[in-house]
Amino acid sequence: MKKSVSQHLADWVVGLTPENLDPAMERATLDTVVDVLGLCVAARDNDYTKSTIAACDEAGNATVIAQGCQLAPIGAALINGTAAHGEDFDNTFEGCPVHSGAVIVPATLAIAEQRGLDGARTVLAIAAGIEIMCRLGLVSNKSVHQAGFHPTAVLGTFAATISAAIVTKLQHQAVVNGLGVAGSLASGIIEYLADGSSTKRLHAGWAAQSGLRAAALGGAGFTGPVTVFEGVHGFFSAFAPSIKPDFSLLLDDLGRKWVGSSLAFKPYACGTMVQPYIDCALALRKKNIPADKIAEIVCAVGEGTVHRLWEPLALKQQPPTAYAAKFSTPYCMAVAYLDGDAGLAQFTEAKIRNPDVLKLAAKIRFVVDPKNEYPKNYTGHLHAKLTDGSEIKLDQPHLRGGSRDPLSQEELDFKFRQNAAFGGWQSDRAEALLAFGRGLSSQPNMSALAKVGA
């Protein structure tokens, strides 16, 4: 009998050892750990983090990052995932904008700490979850978004299940069952786009905790459909009905080629596809043109980005909340042009009401370019028309921080330090957590996280 997709994945999971990791994937994994830890600190005092903490009361021994407490792994994964994804500053993937770090790192660290796992297997579990999440993103392409769901939420549940299965050393049938259960726990709609509410922030944490729950159920003998991915009523039929999934993108060369080694890390604290347009705005800024001399900016964009980042245009030009501003290309470009950055400080309730920013954002609109490479490549294109009649065209050919122009370890460590400082941590405390993340592979067990991370 032909094996199902989940059976193929289970074959891979049960045979994985730390020796299967190649150096590039291990580096990407450690970079991801560092990025997530810093983002958890940055978001530690934010209202959505506090609200999530208030909703979790299960005692346990999994560290809630930067909160001075431990909870059951389910709660810690939910809180840490929500915090890590909360400012939309976490890693992504070219091919489908999934945020693997904010799902996989919180899920894995929570269950690994509870079980006293060593660092080498913890890194393996994180790497495997990242790999499956990215490959599922390649299969889904734009289709999950088109169906109204958030890829990080729904794909992340399967990936976190894989990581938890590796931590707990589930056997083949338990892995298959866990993935089958994960299909019924996956959720996350994108209606947050309507009003800038916080549910997108929750999606990463929910996927993390759902993956832990699915793996636990599978390990306990609870059954799930073996054809959860490819079945007539399976995941892709439900969450991506516009495509016929090509599972070779998920299964071919699995374990020999690590596609997750080409993760992208964001230089700006906003939506992934906005980032190249921010670079265009910053390039225009270098020309020292006063904002009032700009008559109009027209951006050529990929059709698949319009419903999230450009429409309705009037709302995007005047976003209702600081969070909504992160998914507004006109706002992000305008604030970057005026401030010279689009970091955490550019997304506050005061900043989104700045009249100079809003005046410039109102001049920024889009046209769809049918030749745009999205989602295979994230590019930026700006056509500025000035009041004197002159015109300027600028292009950003790729995502800075992505596979074509990656951030260095030094740049990522600087980002970590900046995020920790934003969260109010002193440098000595931040350096201890950074050292933990960078040295995760050699940690004898995860108990050290409570000492440096809480």
Tab-separated table of C-alpha atoms in Angstrom:
chain	number	residue	atom	x	y	z
A	1	MET	CA	0.000	0.000	0.000
A	2	LYS	CA	1.273	3.472	-0.900
A	3	LYS	CA	2.493	5.470	2.070
A	4	SER	CA	0.655	8.651	2.968
A	5	VAL	CA	2.397	12.001	3.316
A	6	SER	CA	2.292	11.825	7.104
A	7	GLN	CA	3.779	8.316	7.061
A	8	HIS	CA	6.691	9.593	4.980
A	9	LEU	CA	7.191	12.412	7.483
A	10	ALA	CA	7.067	9.939	10.372
A	11	ASP	CA	9.764	7.824	8.697
A	12	TRP	CA	11.970	10.898	8.600
A	13	VAL	CA	11.231	11.987	12.165
A	14	VAL	CA	12.023	8.668	13.842
A	15	GLY	CA	15.317	8.347	11.979
A	16	LEU	CA	16.639	11.850	12.706
A	17	THR	CA	19.724	12.368	14.851
A	18	PRO	CA	21.740	15.527	15.575
A	19	GLU	CA	24.339	14.275	13.107
A	20	ASN	CA	21.811	14.776	10.300
A	21	LEU	CA	22.005	18.563	10.631
A	22	ASP	CA	24.264	20.346	8.200
A	23	PRO	CA	26.237	23.418	9.390
A	24	ALA	CA	24.101	25.919	7.472
A	25	MET	CA	20.882	24.633	9.017
A	26	GLU	CA	22.378	24.616	12.487
A	27	ARG	CA	23.458	28.251	12.025
A	28	ALA	CA	19.986	29.234	10.828
A	29	THR	CA	18.466	27.453	13.820
A	30	LEU	CA	20.679	29.220	16.352
A	31	ASP	CA	20.063	32.555	14.622
A	32	THR	CA	16.354	31.861	14.967
A	33	VAL	CA	16.650	31.026	18.671
A	34	VAL	CA	18.518	34.271	19.336
A	35	ASP	CA	16.002	36.279	17.311
A	36	VAL	CA	13.024	34.802	19.169
A	37	LEU	CA	14.537	35.252	22.631
A	38	GLY	CA	15.222	38.921	21.951
A	39	LEU	CA	11.716	39.507	20.655
A	40	CYS	CA	10.190	37.899	23.744
A	41	VAL	CA	12.104	40.378	25.897
A	42	ALA	CA	11.099	43.296	23.671
A	43	ALA	CA	7.399	42.448	24.032
A	44	ARG	CA	7.443	41.584	27.724
A	45	ASP	CA	5.468	44.623	28.909
A	46	ASN	CA	3.075	44.919	25.978
A	47	ASP	CA	-0.644	44.649	26.602
A	48	TYR	CA	-1.152	41.569	24.429
A	49	THR	CA	1.615	39.734	26.287
A	50	LYS	CA	0.111	40.609	29.636
A	51	SER	CA	-3.337	39.549	28.456
A	52	THR	CA	-2.028	36.191	27.307
A	53	ILE	CA	-0.257	35.636	30.618
A	54	ALA	CA	-3.457	36.471	32.486
A	55	ALA	CA	-5.277	33.765	30.535
A	56	CYS	CA	-2.781	31.024	31.528
A	57	ASP	CA	-2.628	29.609	35.033
A	58	GLU	CA	-1.343	26.044	34.677
A	59	ALA	CA	1.666	25.584	36.963
A	60	GLY	CA	4.747	23.883	35.556
A	61	ASN	CA	8.454	24.114	34.880
A	62	ALA	CA	8.667	25.757	31.467
A	63	THR	CA	10.081	29.273	31.450
A	64	VAL	CA	8.003	32.228	30.336
A	65	ILE	CA	10.707	34.424	28.808
A	66	ALA	CA	11.382	37.711	30.618
A	67	GLN	CA	8.403	37.271	32.951
A	68	GLY	CA	10.045	35.789	36.050
A	69	CYS	CA	7.822	32.723	36.138
A	70	GLN	CA	7.338	29.191	34.870
A	71	LEU	CA	4.168	27.511	33.684
A	72	ALA	CA	3.108	24.264	32.078
A	73	PRO	CA	4.648	23.872	28.590
A	74	ILE	CA	1.289	24.588	26.934
A	75	GLY	CA	1.033	27.989	28.600
A	76	ALA	CA	4.692	28.893	28.170
A	77	ALA	CA	4.561	28.043	24.470
A	78	LEU	CA	1.406	30.122	24.000
A	79	ILE	CA	2.810	33.182	25.779
A	80	ASN	CA	6.304	33.045	24.307
A	81	GLY	CA	4.970	32.453	20.796
A	82	THR	CA	2.540	35.344	21.061
A	83	ALA	CA	5.258	37.644	22.407
A	84	ALA	CA	7.795	36.589	19.758
A	85	HIS	CA	5.374	37.235	16.906
A	86	GLY	CA	3.692	40.237	18.479
A	87	GLU	CA	5.700	42.983	16.777
A	88	ASP	CA	5.976	41.165	13.431
A	89	PHE	CA	9.764	41.453	13.702
A	90	ASP	CA	10.422	37.691	13.647
A	91	ASN	CA	11.936	35.585	10.892
A	92	THR	CA	10.195	34.626	7.671
A	93	PHE	CA	10.754	32.491	4.587
A	94	GLU	CA	10.955	33.389	0.922
A	95	GLY	CA	8.507	31.212	-0.968
A	96	CYS	CA	5.698	31.622	1.562
A	97	PRO	CA	5.838	34.148	4.407
A	98	VAL	CA	5.683	31.723	7.326
A	99	HIS	CA	7.125	32.821	10.663
A	100	SER	CA	8.714	29.590	11.820
A	101	GLY	CA	10.770	30.923	14.712
A	102	ALA	CA	7.881	32.283	16.758
A	103	VAL	CA	6.108	28.918	16.546
A	104	ILE	CA	8.889	26.365	16.735
A	105	VAL	CA	11.270	27.877	19.288
A	106	PRO	CA	8.605	28.461	21.992
A	107	ALA	CA	7.072	25.017	21.448
A	108	THR	CA	10.386	23.187	21.520
A	109	LEU	CA	11.995	25.060	24.413
A	110	ALA	CA	8.905	24.552	26.572
A	111	ILE	CA	8.731	20.784	26.187
A	112	ALA	CA	12.527	20.358	26.124
A	113	GLU	CA	12.907	22.276	29.381
A	114	GLN	CA	10.197	20.239	31.029
A	115	ARG	CA	11.947	17.006	30.042
A	116	GLY	CA	15.510	18.152	30.769
A	117	LEU	CA	16.580	17.567	27.162
A	118	ASP	CA	20.138	18.237	26.063
A	119	GLY	CA	20.956	21.091	23.701
A	120	ALA	CA	21.920	19.006	20.686
A	121	ARG	CA	18.542	17.266	20.449
A	122	THR	CA	16.735	20.511	21.221
A	123	VAL	CA	18.452	22.181	18.271
A	124	LEU	CA	17.570	19.178	16.092
A	125	ALA	CA	13.907	19.450	17.075
A	126	ILE	CA	13.826	23.168	16.320
A	127	ALA	CA	15.567	22.656	12.976
A	128	ALA	CA	13.175	19.888	11.952
A	129	GLY	CA	10.125	21.971	12.800
A	130	ILE	CA	11.484	24.929	10.849
A	131	GLU	CA	12.199	22.665	7.889
A	132	ILE	CA	8.702	21.207	7.750
A	133	MET	CA	7.066	24.602	8.177
A	134	CYS	CA	9.078	26.074	5.310
A	135	ARG	CA	8.439	23.090	3.040
A	136	LEU	CA	4.719	23.217	3.772
A	137	GLY	CA	4.921	26.878	2.845
A	138	LEU	CA	6.421	25.948	-0.517
A	139	VAL	CA	3.559	23.538	-1.124
A	140	SER	CA	0.895	26.074	-0.200
A	141	ASN	CA	2.478	29.070	-1.964
A	142	LYS	CA	-0.183	31.842	-1.925
A	143	SER	CA	-3.169	29.543	-1.547
A	144	VAL	CA	-3.598	29.586	2.247
A	145	HIS	CA	-3.704	33.375	2.323
A	146	GLN	CA	-6.091	33.366	-0.613
A	147	ALA	CA	-8.452	31.142	1.355
A	148	GLY	CA	-8.458	33.626	4.243
A	149	PHE	CA	-6.125	31.809	6.641
A	150	HIS	CA	-2.775	32.717	8.168
A	151	PRO	CA	-0.047	30.293	7.000
A	152	THR	CA	1.969	30.718	10.202
A	153	ALA	CA	-1.011	29.593	12.246
A	154	VAL	CA	-2.220	26.634	10.243
A	155	LEU	CA	1.094	25.300	8.914
A	156	GLY	CA	2.827	25.991	12.207
A	157	THR	CA	0.620	23.537	14.064
A	158	PHE	CA	1.989	20.628	12.007
A	159	ALA	CA	5.553	21.867	12.331
A	160	ALA	CA	5.335	22.240	16.109
A	161	THR	CA	3.942	18.707	16.257
A	162	ILE	CA	7.061	17.482	14.454
A	163	SER	CA	9.336	19.298	16.921
A	164	ALA	CA	7.479	17.944	19.935
A	165	ALA	CA	7.590	14.435	18.487
A	166	ILE	CA	11.381	14.656	18.238
A	167	VAL	CA	11.744	15.983	21.778
A	168	THR	CA	9.577	13.203	23.191
A	169	LYS	CA	10.945	10.538	20.832
A	170	LEU	CA	7.564	9.415	19.555
A	171	GLN	CA	7.427	6.211	17.563
A	172	HIS	CA	6.226	6.031	13.974
A	173	GLN	CA	2.490	5.498	14.514
A	174	ALA	CA	2.362	8.091	17.270
A	175	VAL	CA	3.887	10.660	14.888
A	176	VAL	CA	1.324	9.804	12.214
A	177	ASN	CA	-1.489	10.142	14.723
A	178	GLY	CA	-0.096	13.399	16.069
A	179	LEU	CA	-0.015	14.924	12.594
A	180	GLY	CA	-3.545	13.669	11.983
A	181	VAL	CA	-4.707	15.367	15.167
A	182	ALA	CA	-2.818	18.555	14.244
A	183	GLY	CA	-4.998	18.946	11.165
A	184	SER	CA	-8.029	19.395	13.409
A	185	LEU	CA	-6.256	21.787	15.767
A	186	ALA	CA	-4.913	24.101	13.053
A	187	SER	CA	-6.673	27.470	12.931
A	188	GLY	CA	-6.163	31.163	12.287
A	189	ILE	CA	-8.171	33.516	10.078
A	190	ILE	CA	-6.808	36.843	8.782
A	191	GLU	CA	-9.753	39.092	9.661
A	192	TYR	CA	-7.389	41.044	11.948
A	193	LEU	CA	-6.631	42.979	8.756
A	194	ALA	CA	-10.013	44.712	9.090
A	195	ASP	CA	-9.232	46.600	12.294
A	196	GLY	CA	-5.653	45.900	13.396
A	197	SER	CA	-6.714	43.718	16.330
A	198	SER	CA	-4.298	41.327	17.998
A	199	THR	CA	-5.370	37.877	16.829
A	200	LYS	CA	-2.478	37.583	14.366
A	201	ARG	CA	-0.146	37.926	17.330
A	202	LEU	CA	-1.852	34.961	18.963
A	203	HIS	CA	-1.480	32.708	15.929
A	204	ALA	CA	2.154	31.764	16.493
A	205	GLY	CA	1.615	30.961	20.173
A	206	TRP	CA	-1.570	29.036	19.429
A	207	ALA	CA	0.187	26.954	16.784
A	208	ALA	CA	3.015	26.256	19.249
A	209	GLN	CA	0.705	25.036	21.996
A	210	SER	CA	-1.511	23.136	19.540
A	211	GLY	CA	1.507	21.259	18.227
A	212	LEU	CA	2.425	20.236	21.773
A	213	ARG	CA	-1.114	19.051	22.372
A	214	ALA	CA	-1.307	17.143	19.080
A	215	ALA	CA	1.979	15.332	19.748
A	216	ALA	CA	0.866	14.460	23.281
A	217	LEU	CA	-2.422	13.064	22.005
A	218	GLY	CA	-0.651	11.035	19.336
A	219	GLY	CA	1.777	9.714	21.909
A	220	ALA	CA	-1.102	8.718	24.157
A	221	GLY	CA	-2.679	6.629	21.416
A	222	PHE	CA	-5.315	9.064	20.191
A	223	THR	CA	-5.848	8.446	16.468
A	224	GLY	CA	-5.820	10.935	13.630
A	225	PRO	CA	-6.423	10.502	9.887
A	226	VAL	CA	-3.429	9.066	8.078
A	227	THR	CA	-4.321	11.126	4.989
A	228	VAL	CA	-4.528	14.408	6.882
A	229	PHE	CA	-2.580	16.266	4.184
A	230	GLU	CA	-3.769	14.761	0.906
A	231	GLY	CA	-7.229	13.418	1.731
A	232	VAL	CA	-10.466	14.462	0.052
A	233	HIS	CA	-11.355	16.276	3.270
A	234	GLY	CA	-7.740	16.843	4.300
A	235	PHE	CA	-5.822	19.941	5.210
A	236	PHE	CA	-5.091	21.255	1.743
A	237	SER	CA	-8.654	20.671	0.579
A	238	ALA	CA	-9.875	22.754	3.500
A	239	PHE	CA	-7.227	25.458	3.836
A	240	ALA	CA	-5.893	25.730	0.272
A	241	PRO	CA	-8.690	24.664	-2.095
A	242	SER	CA	-7.339	26.691	-5.021
A	243	ILE	CA	-4.383	24.364	-5.652
A	244	LYS	CA	-3.555	20.765	-6.297
A	245	PRO	CA	-0.716	20.354	-3.805
A	246	ASP	CA	2.663	19.185	-5.047
A	247	PHE	CA	3.965	17.111	-2.157
A	248	SER	CA	7.339	16.624	-3.813
A	249	LEU	CA	8.125	20.101	-2.440
A	250	LEU	CA	7.588	18.694	1.041
A	251	LEU	CA	9.141	15.244	0.722
A	252	ASP	CA	11.870	15.272	-1.946
A	253	ASP	CA	15.410	15.366	-0.545
A	254	LEU	CA	14.018	15.672	2.983
A	255	GLY	CA	16.968	15.338	5.322
A	256	ARG	CA	19.488	15.800	2.516
A	257	LYS	CA	18.591	19.342	1.488
A	258	TRP	CA	17.640	21.749	4.291
A	259	VAL	CA	15.561	24.487	2.680
A	260	GLY	CA	15.149	26.139	6.083
A	261	SER	CA	18.815	27.107	6.032
A	262	SER	CA	17.825	30.084	3.855
A	263	LEU	CA	15.555	31.741	6.410
A	264	ALA	CA	15.070	35.486	6.196
A	265	PHE	CA	15.519	37.776	9.209
A	266	LYS	CA	13.805	41.132	9.235
A	267	PRO	CA	15.622	44.457	9.527
A	268	TYR	CA	12.290	46.251	10.070
A	269	ALA	CA	9.465	45.644	12.562
A	270	CYS	CA	6.613	45.127	10.109
A	271	GLY	CA	5.142	42.841	7.449
A	272	THR	CA	7.540	40.841	5.308
A	273	MET	CA	6.504	42.045	1.861
A	274	VAL	CA	6.653	45.684	2.984
A	275	GLN	CA	10.366	45.511	3.736
A	276	PRO	CA	11.769	46.003	0.197
A	277	TYR	CA	9.477	49.029	-0.221
A	278	ILE	CA	10.910	50.500	2.971
A	279	ASP	CA	14.370	50.096	1.466
A	280	CYS	CA	13.129	52.000	-1.591
A	281	ALA	CA	11.795	54.766	0.655
A	282	LEU	CA	15.118	54.958	2.494
A	283	ALA	CA	16.974	55.153	-0.822
A	284	LEU	CA	14.714	58.054	-1.819
A	285	ARG	CA	15.377	59.703	1.561
A	286	LYS	CA	19.103	59.752	0.783
A	287	LYS	CA	18.353	62.136	-2.088
A	288	ASN	CA	17.406	64.776	0.521
A	289	ILE	CA	14.106	65.706	-1.090
A	290	PRO	CA	11.740	67.541	1.308
A	291	ALA	CA	8.555	65.557	1.805
A	292	ASP	CA	6.412	68.456	0.642
A	293	LYS	CA	8.194	68.332	-2.715
A	294	ILE	CA	6.902	64.800	-3.305
A	295	ALA	CA	3.668	64.923	-5.301
A	296	GLU	CA	3.025	61.189	-5.512
A	297	ILE	CA	4.680	57.801	-5.035
A	298	VAL	CA	3.410	54.853	-7.063
A	299	CYS	CA	4.549	51.338	-6.156
A	300	ALA	CA	4.362	48.360	-8.520
A	301	VAL	CA	3.370	45.339	-6.428
A	302	GLY	CA	2.536	41.651	-6.604
A	303	GLU	CA	-1.194	40.942	-6.793
A	304	GLY	CA	-0.998	38.526	-3.839
A	305	THR	CA	0.087	41.316	-1.471
A	306	VAL	CA	-2.710	43.774	-2.232
A	307	HIS	CA	-5.437	42.520	0.117
A	308	ARG	CA	-3.111	42.504	3.108
A	309	LEU	CA	-0.889	45.517	2.573
A	310	TRP	CA	-2.671	47.977	0.274
A	311	GLU	CA	-6.448	47.715	0.446
A	312	PRO	CA	-8.614	49.441	1.333
A	313	LEU	CA	-6.142	52.166	0.368
A	314	ALA	CA	-7.704	54.937	2.458
A	315	LEU	CA	-7.453	52.754	5.573
A	316	LYS	CA	-3.865	51.785	4.810
A	317	GLN	CA	-2.933	55.446	4.358
A	318	GLN	CA	-4.331	56.180	7.815
A	319	PRO	CA	-4.070	52.957	9.857
A	320	PRO	CA	-6.347	52.783	12.920
A	321	THR	CA	-3.827	51.185	15.298
A	322	ALA	CA	-0.073	50.856	15.635
A	323	TYR	CA	-0.405	47.162	14.860
A	324	ALA	CA	-2.441	47.819	11.727
A	325	ALA	CA	0.331	50.190	10.628
A	326	LYS	CA	2.713	47.240	10.382
A	327	PHE	CA	0.617	45.917	7.482
A	328	SER	CA	0.261	49.254	5.727
A	329	THR	CA	2.843	49.820	3.020
A	330	PRO	CA	1.975	53.547	2.673
A	331	TYR	CA	2.491	54.140	6.397
A	332	CYS	CA	5.686	52.076	6.616
A	333	MET	CA	7.233	53.859	3.654
A	334	ALA	CA	6.214	57.276	4.928
A	335	VAL	CA	7.513	56.805	8.458
A	336	ALA	CA	10.775	55.306	7.170
A	337	TYR	CA	11.240	58.260	4.809
A	338	LEU	CA	10.744	60.778	7.609
A	339	ASP	CA	12.442	58.921	10.491
A	340	GLY	CA	15.114	56.978	8.606
A	341	ASP	CA	13.975	53.683	10.155
A	342	ALA	CA	11.004	51.390	10.654
A	343	GLY	CA	11.891	49.802	13.964
A	344	LEU	CA	9.852	49.271	17.097
A	345	ALA	CA	9.852	53.006	17.865
A	346	GLN	CA	8.077	53.771	14.576
A	347	PHE	CA	4.988	51.743	15.495
A	348	THR	CA	3.408	53.503	18.440
A	349	GLU	CA	-0.025	55.021	18.897
A	350	ALA	CA	1.534	58.500	18.938
A	351	LYS	CA	3.572	57.945	15.801
A	352	ILE	CA	0.655	56.718	13.680
A	353	ARG	CA	-1.116	60.028	14.351
A	354	ASN	CA	1.841	62.176	13.317
A	355	PRO	CA	0.423	64.585	10.717
A	356	ASP	CA	3.625	64.677	8.657
A	357	VAL	CA	3.676	60.881	8.361
A	358	LEU	CA	0.002	60.738	7.431
A	359	LYS	CA	0.372	63.525	4.886
A	360	LEU	CA	3.127	61.625	3.090
A	361	ALA	CA	1.330	58.274	3.389
A	362	ALA	CA	-1.673	59.806	1.624
A	363	LYS	CA	0.531	60.367	-1.420
A	364	ILE	CA	1.517	56.701	-1.735
A	365	ARG	CA	-0.531	54.312	-3.869
A	366	PHE	CA	-0.016	51.099	-5.865
A	367	VAL	CA	-0.453	49.437	-9.229
A	368	VAL	CA	-0.422	45.678	-9.739
A	369	ASP	CA	2.493	44.362	-11.781
A	370	PRO	CA	1.516	40.976	-13.284
A	371	LYS	CA	5.214	40.173	-13.736
A	372	ASN	CA	6.057	40.621	-10.057
A	373	GLU	CA	7.862	37.538	-8.717
A	374	TYR	CA	5.984	37.334	-5.405
A	375	PRO	CA	6.096	34.969	-3.526
A	376	LYS	CA	9.266	33.468	-5.032
A	377	ASN	CA	11.086	36.752	-4.516
A	378	TYR	CA	10.139	39.813	-2.466
A	379	THR	CA	11.047	42.996	-4.351
A	380	GLY	CA	10.373	46.720	-4.005
A	381	HIS	CA	9.523	49.258	-6.730
A	382	LEU	CA	9.022	52.994	-6.309
A	383	HIS	CA	8.121	55.670	-8.872
A	384	ALA	CA	8.194	59.108	-7.270
A	385	LYS	CA	6.746	62.159	-9.005
A	386	LEU	CA	7.955	65.497	-7.641
A	387	THR	CA	6.206	68.849	-7.622
A	388	ASP	CA	8.745	70.274	-10.077
A	389	GLY	CA	7.712	67.676	-12.640
A	390	SER	CA	10.768	65.439	-12.295
A	391	GLU	CA	10.490	61.726	-11.600
A	392	ILE	CA	12.601	59.160	-9.756
A	393	LYS	CA	12.410	55.375	-10.089
A	394	LEU	CA	13.999	53.081	-7.530
A	395	ASP	CA	14.030	49.298	-7.195
A	396	GLN	CA	15.004	46.897	-4.427
A	397	PRO	CA	15.683	43.556	-6.151
A	398	HIS	CA	15.303	41.293	-3.114
A	399	LEU	CA	14.478	41.080	0.566
A	400	ARG	CA	17.320	42.452	2.651
A	401	GLY	CA	17.962	39.888	5.365
A	402	GLY	CA	16.870	37.099	3.028
A	403	SER	CA	18.805	34.450	1.139
A	404	ARG	CA	20.132	36.915	-1.452
A	405	ASP	CA	21.372	39.423	1.129
A	406	PRO	CA	21.459	37.782	4.569
A	407	LEU	CA	22.093	39.606	7.819
A	408	SER	CA	25.374	38.663	9.475
A	409	GLN	CA	25.596	37.097	12.916
A	410	GLU	CA	26.895	40.430	14.178
A	411	GLU	CA	23.827	42.212	12.783
A	412	LEU	CA	21.493	39.645	14.317
A	413	ASP	CA	23.212	39.902	17.688
A	414	PHE	CA	22.915	43.703	17.476
A	415	LYS	CA	19.201	43.314	16.759
A	416	PHE	CA	18.901	41.036	19.809
A	417	ARG	CA	20.627	43.623	22.013
A	418	GLN	CA	18.427	46.415	20.699
A	419	ASN	CA	15.292	44.367	21.333
A	420	ALA	CA	16.412	43.459	24.838
A	421	ALA	CA	17.128	47.123	25.574
A	422	PHE	CA	13.707	48.073	24.206
A	423	GLY	CA	12.243	45.601	26.693
A	424	GLY	CA	14.101	47.293	29.540
A	425	TRP	CA	16.799	44.708	30.205
A	426	GLN	CA	20.276	45.725	31.353
A	427	SER	CA	23.169	44.689	29.122
A	428	ASP	CA	24.603	42.044	31.478
A	429	ARG	CA	21.269	40.270	31.642
A	430	ALA	CA	20.865	40.451	27.875
A	431	GLU	CA	24.356	39.095	27.255
A	432	ALA	CA	23.668	36.055	29.435
A	433	LEU	CA	20.555	35.191	27.438
A	434	LEU	CA	22.372	35.817	24.157
A	435	ALA	CA	25.163	33.451	25.230
A	436	PHE	CA	22.577	30.803	26.092
A	437	GLY	CA	21.032	31.054	22.642
A	438	ARG	CA	24.299	31.043	20.760
A	439	GLY	CA	25.570	28.086	22.793
A	440	LEU	CA	22.361	26.078	22.756
A	441	SER	CA	23.852	23.095	20.913
A	442	SER	CA	26.278	22.404	23.754
A	443	GLN	CA	23.899	22.922	26.694
A	444	PRO	CA	23.828	19.755	28.858
A	445	ASN	CA	20.105	20.329	29.512
A	446	MET	CA	17.564	23.083	29.217
A	447	SER	CA	17.412	23.926	32.899
A	448	ALA	CA	19.794	26.841	32.271
A	449	LEU	CA	16.990	28.687	30.511
A	450	ALA	CA	15.246	29.383	33.811
A	451	LYS	CA	18.406	31.019	35.147
A	452	VAL	CA	19.005	33.397	32.258
A	453	GLY	CA	15.619	33.698	30.561
A	454	ALA	CA	13.051	34.325	33.245
